[in-house]
């Protein structure tokens, strides 16, 4: 009887070991990645996002023909746009809108060095929290690290771009035409600040798009490191 009990216990242990091994086999490969490996994988994902998405925004029509980030008029001026179109000045309204987006495209060219430096500064705690976070956790991290210095870079570039392409003159003409209409309240928004903030939002939107793709689409993990690191959050 004792021998049977011992044999039964031995069998149960084997079954438990087999079940445990099955659980282990189902875990993502790369579970033993070091802290440095995880951080390196996230840096690579962010670098890819910067390289692929920020570069697109610097091209002609990078903002203007991208519905995800196209800069529209601030609420104070949307009535200006509508009124001008209603009275047959659609071409002027279109040109004014295009110049806002051109200024953003110029400004984003200043972004890459700031992003690259921010990515280099990721610590392990940041990396771990980002890896286990939501679909845009890395982008949120970048925003915290870069929003202030990027604003300082973007704002004068956008102002200079406005001056260079004559946007200030066009918008002055556009707003003056609107203000001259009867029964309209005068408007005078700070377009440079508005476009600066909208350009920043566009940059973060596009990087978040790339981050989400890498997190959710295995085919977008184009390096061994990306495959190993992001398997841990699947």
GROMACS .gro file of C-alpha atoms in nm:
model
  234
    1UNK     CA    1   0.000   0.000   0.000
    2UNK     CA    2   0.282   0.239   0.092
    3UNK     CA    3   0.454   0.170  -0.239
    4UNK     CA    4   0.133   0.256  -0.423
    5UNK     CA    5   0.101   0.586  -0.238
    6UNK     CA    6   0.463   0.671  -0.317
    7UNK     CA    7   0.411   0.583  -0.682
    8UNK     CA    8   0.095   0.795  -0.696
    9UNK     CA    9   0.274   1.095  -0.543
   10UNK     CA   10   0.558   1.052  -0.792
   11UNK     CA   11   0.309   1.046  -1.081
   12UNK     CA   12   0.132   1.357  -0.953
   13UNK     CA   13   0.464   1.537  -0.929
   14UNK     CA   14   0.546   1.447  -1.287
   15UNK     CA   15   0.207   1.575  -1.401
   16UNK     CA   16   0.258   1.900  -1.209
   17UNK     CA   17   0.600   1.943  -1.365
   18UNK     CA   18   0.457   1.880  -1.710
   19UNK     CA   19   0.183   2.137  -1.656
   20UNK     CA   20   0.436   2.387  -1.526
   21UNK     CA   21   0.658   2.330  -1.828
   22UNK     CA   22   0.357   2.384  -2.055
   23UNK     CA   23   0.290   2.719  -1.888
   24UNK     CA   24   0.654   2.817  -1.929
   25UNK     CA   25   0.647   2.719  -2.296
   26UNK     CA   26   0.351   2.952  -2.350
   27UNK     CA   27   0.532   3.254  -2.208
   28UNK     CA   28   0.676   3.504  -2.460
   29UNK     CA   29   1.028   3.421  -2.563
   30UNK     CA   30   1.286   3.665  -2.433
   31UNK     CA   31   1.151   3.668  -2.076
   32UNK     CA   32   1.508   3.687  -1.951
   33UNK     CA   33   1.581   4.013  -2.133
   34UNK     CA   34   1.791   4.247  -1.925
   35UNK     CA   35   1.683   4.593  -1.822
   36UNK     CA   36   1.928   4.733  -2.075
   37UNK     CA   37   1.776   4.519  -2.353
   38UNK     CA   38   1.425   4.647  -2.276
   39UNK     CA   39   1.544   5.007  -2.278
   40UNK     CA   40   1.733   4.951  -2.603
   41UNK     CA   41   1.425   4.803  -2.768
   42UNK     CA   42   1.212   5.100  -2.672
   43UNK     CA   43   1.478   5.340  -2.793
   44UNK     CA   44   1.478   5.160  -3.125
   45UNK     CA   45   1.100   5.179  -3.153
   46UNK     CA   46   1.105   5.551  -3.078
   47UNK     CA   47   1.387   5.609  -3.323
   48UNK     CA   48   1.185   5.433  -3.592
   49UNK     CA   49   0.885   5.650  -3.514
   50UNK     CA   50   1.092   5.965  -3.539
   51UNK     CA   51   1.265   5.857  -3.858
   52UNK     CA   52   0.954   5.734  -4.039
   53UNK     CA   53   0.685   5.973  -3.920
   54UNK     CA   54   0.852   6.301  -3.829
   55UNK     CA   55   1.037   6.300  -4.160
   56UNK     CA   56   0.706   6.277  -4.347
   57UNK     CA   57   0.584   6.591  -4.176
   58UNK     CA   58   0.882   6.793  -4.297
   59UNK     CA   59   0.796   6.734  -4.661
   60UNK     CA   60   0.577   6.962  -4.872
   61UNK     CA   61   0.215   6.886  -4.783
   62UNK     CA   62   0.333   6.676  -4.487
   63UNK     CA   63   0.071   6.854  -4.280
   64UNK     CA   64  -0.153   7.005  -4.545
   65UNK     CA   65  -0.249   6.676  -4.715
   66UNK     CA   66  -0.247   6.459  -4.405
   67UNK     CA   67  -0.596   6.454  -4.254
   68UNK     CA   68  -0.462   6.324  -3.922
   69UNK     CA   69  -0.260   6.640  -3.857
   70UNK     CA   70  -0.377   6.904  -4.105
   71UNK     CA   71  -0.395   7.238  -3.928
   72UNK     CA   72  -0.736   7.397  -3.957
   73UNK     CA   73  -0.832   7.744  -3.848
   74UNK     CA   74  -0.873   7.825  -3.481
   75UNK     CA   75  -1.234   7.854  -3.371
   76UNK     CA   76  -1.211   8.234  -3.371
   77UNK     CA   77  -1.132   8.230  -3.743
   78UNK     CA   78  -1.355   7.951  -3.867
   79UNK     CA   79  -1.631   8.205  -3.918
   80UNK     CA   80  -1.383   8.412  -4.119
   81UNK     CA   81  -1.317   8.118  -4.349
   82UNK     CA   82  -1.685   8.043  -4.397
   83UNK     CA   83  -1.777   8.404  -4.464
   84UNK     CA   84  -1.500   8.451  -4.719
   85UNK     CA   85  -1.604   8.138  -4.905
   86UNK     CA   86  -1.968   8.250  -4.900
   87UNK     CA   87  -1.873   8.575  -5.074
   88UNK     CA   88  -1.656   8.409  -5.340
   89UNK     CA   89  -1.310   8.436  -5.182
   90UNK     CA   90  -1.245   8.061  -5.147
   91UNK     CA   91  -0.903   8.081  -5.315
   92UNK     CA   92  -0.783   8.336  -5.061
   93UNK     CA   93  -0.913   8.123  -4.775
   94UNK     CA   94  -0.741   7.813  -4.919
   95UNK     CA   95  -0.411   7.997  -4.955
   96UNK     CA   96  -0.426   8.123  -4.599
   97UNK     CA   97  -0.489   7.771  -4.470
   98UNK     CA   98  -0.207   7.628  -4.679
   99UNK     CA   99   0.041   7.879  -4.540
  100UNK     CA  100  -0.041   7.778  -4.184
  101UNK     CA  101   0.049   7.420  -4.269
  102UNK     CA  102   0.362   7.521  -4.461
  103UNK     CA  103   0.490   7.698  -4.152
  104UNK     CA  104   0.437   7.381  -3.946
  105UNK     CA  105   0.623   7.173  -4.206
  106UNK     CA  106   0.919   7.411  -4.181
  107UNK     CA  107   0.919   7.402  -3.802
  108UNK     CA  108   0.917   7.023  -3.770
  109UNK     CA  109   1.258   7.014  -3.938
  110UNK     CA  110   1.388   7.144  -3.604
  111UNK     CA  111   1.245   6.847  -3.414
  112UNK     CA  112   1.478   6.555  -3.480
  113UNK     CA  113   1.780   6.654  -3.263
  114UNK     CA  114   1.555   6.719  -2.962
  115UNK     CA  115   1.378   6.386  -3.002
  116UNK     CA  116   1.704   6.197  -3.045
  117UNK     CA  117   1.845   6.347  -2.727
  118UNK     CA  118   1.528   6.265  -2.533
  119UNK     CA  119   1.536   5.904  -2.648
  120UNK     CA  120   1.897   5.869  -2.534
  121UNK     CA  121   1.797   5.976  -2.182
  122UNK     CA  122   1.542   5.698  -2.125
  123UNK     CA  123   1.617   5.521  -1.796
  124UNK     CA  124   1.519   5.165  -1.710
  125UNK     CA  125   1.228   5.280  -1.494
  126UNK     CA  126   1.099   5.480  -1.786
  127UNK     CA  127   1.151   5.190  -2.022
  128UNK     CA  128   0.974   4.937  -1.802
  129UNK     CA  129   0.675   5.163  -1.744
  130UNK     CA  130   0.656   5.245  -2.114
  131UNK     CA  131   0.673   4.881  -2.222
  132UNK     CA  132   0.389   4.782  -1.989
  133UNK     CA  133   0.187   5.096  -2.062
  134UNK     CA  134  -0.079   5.174  -2.318
  135UNK     CA  135  -0.046   5.208  -2.695
  136UNK     CA  136   0.102   5.558  -2.678
  137UNK     CA  137   0.302   5.533  -2.355
  138UNK     CA  138   0.632   5.600  -2.530
  139UNK     CA  139   0.489   5.900  -2.711
  140UNK     CA  140   0.355   6.035  -2.382
  141UNK     CA  141   0.704   6.002  -2.237
  142UNK     CA  142   0.852   6.191  -2.531
  143UNK     CA  143   0.590   6.464  -2.498
  144UNK     CA  144   0.677   6.521  -2.133
  145UNK     CA  145   1.046   6.536  -2.217
  146UNK     CA  146   1.028   6.747  -2.530
  147UNK     CA  147   0.720   6.969  -2.539
  148UNK     CA  148   0.878   7.276  -2.378
  149UNK     CA  149   1.207   7.275  -2.572
  150UNK     CA  150   1.020   7.195  -2.894
  151UNK     CA  151   0.785   7.488  -2.846
  152UNK     CA  152   1.085   7.715  -2.800
  153UNK     CA  153   1.228   7.581  -3.127
  154UNK     CA  154   0.904   7.578  -3.326
  155UNK     CA  155   0.769   7.921  -3.238
  156UNK     CA  156   1.041   8.141  -3.394
  157UNK     CA  157   1.066   7.912  -3.697
  158UNK     CA  158   0.693   7.942  -3.758
  159UNK     CA  159   0.705   8.318  -3.714
  160UNK     CA  160   0.995   8.338  -3.959
  161UNK     CA  161   0.813   8.109  -4.202
  162UNK     CA  162   0.505   8.328  -4.186
  163UNK     CA  163   0.717   8.630  -4.272
  164UNK     CA  164   0.912   8.453  -4.547
  165UNK     CA  165   0.615   8.321  -4.742
  166UNK     CA  166   0.403   8.626  -4.680
  167UNK     CA  167   0.157   8.450  -4.453
  168UNK     CA  168   0.139   8.745  -4.218
  169UNK     CA  169   0.044   8.972  -4.507
  170UNK     CA  170  -0.213   8.727  -4.645
  171UNK     CA  171  -0.374   8.669  -4.308
  172UNK     CA  172  -0.373   9.040  -4.235
  173UNK     CA  173  -0.554   9.097  -4.564
  174UNK     CA  174  -0.792   8.810  -4.498
  175UNK     CA  175  -0.879   8.926  -4.147
  176UNK     CA  176  -0.912   9.288  -4.252
  177UNK     CA  177  -1.157   9.188  -4.527
  178UNK     CA  178  -1.358   8.998  -4.272
  179UNK     CA  179  -1.349   9.276  -4.013
  180UNK     CA  180  -1.468   9.524  -4.279
  181UNK     CA  181  -1.787   9.325  -4.335
  182UNK     CA  182  -2.099   9.465  -4.168
  183UNK     CA  183  -2.228   9.302  -3.851
  184UNK     CA  184  -1.903   9.110  -3.778
  185UNK     CA  185  -1.700   9.128  -3.460
  186UNK     CA  186  -1.330   9.195  -3.508
  187UNK     CA  187  -1.094   8.899  -3.455
  188UNK     CA  188  -0.720   8.904  -3.395
  189UNK     CA  189  -0.593   8.565  -3.268
  190UNK     CA  190  -0.227   8.487  -3.208
  191UNK     CA  191  -0.174   8.264  -3.511
  192UNK     CA  192   0.194   8.195  -3.438
  193UNK     CA  193   0.117   8.043  -3.097
  194UNK     CA  194  -0.179   7.851  -3.238
  195UNK     CA  195   0.014   7.698  -3.527
  196UNK     CA  196   0.308   7.615  -3.298
  197UNK     CA  197   0.084   7.412  -3.068
  198UNK     CA  198  -0.095   7.246  -3.358
  199UNK     CA  199   0.240   7.150  -3.516
  200UNK     CA  200   0.350   6.990  -3.188
  201UNK     CA  201   0.024   6.797  -3.166
  202UNK     CA  202   0.081   6.673  -3.520
  203UNK     CA  203   0.430   6.547  -3.439
  204UNK     CA  204   0.311   6.352  -3.135
  205UNK     CA  205   0.012   6.216  -3.326
  206UNK     CA  206   0.233   6.066  -3.595
  207UNK     CA  207   0.484   5.916  -3.352
  208UNK     CA  208   0.197   5.763  -3.155
  209UNK     CA  209   0.072   5.608  -3.479
  210UNK     CA  210   0.406   5.434  -3.533
  211UNK     CA  211   0.428   5.323  -3.171
  212UNK     CA  212   0.081   5.169  -3.184
  213UNK     CA  213   0.172   4.984  -3.503
  214UNK     CA  214   0.485   4.832  -3.349
  215UNK     CA  215   0.296   4.731  -3.036
  216UNK     CA  216   0.008   4.566  -3.220
  217UNK     CA  217   0.144   4.451  -3.553
  218UNK     CA  218   0.408   4.180  -3.535
  219UNK     CA  219   0.517   4.247  -3.893
  220UNK     CA  220   0.616   4.601  -3.795
  221UNK     CA  221   0.874   4.468  -3.550
  222UNK     CA  222   1.141   4.459  -3.814
  223UNK     CA  223   1.441   4.379  -3.594
  224UNK     CA  224   1.521   4.092  -3.360
  225UNK     CA  225   1.537   4.331  -3.066
  226UNK     CA  226   1.191   4.474  -3.135
  227UNK     CA  227   1.045   4.124  -3.162
  228UNK     CA  228   1.195   4.015  -2.829
  229UNK     CA  229   1.111   4.328  -2.632
  230UNK     CA  230   0.754   4.379  -2.750
  231UNK     CA  231   0.672   4.009  -2.711
  232UNK     CA  232   0.689   4.081  -2.339
  233UNK     CA  233   0.386   4.314  -2.360
  234UNK     CA  234   0.176   4.101  -2.593
   0.00000   0.00000   0.00000
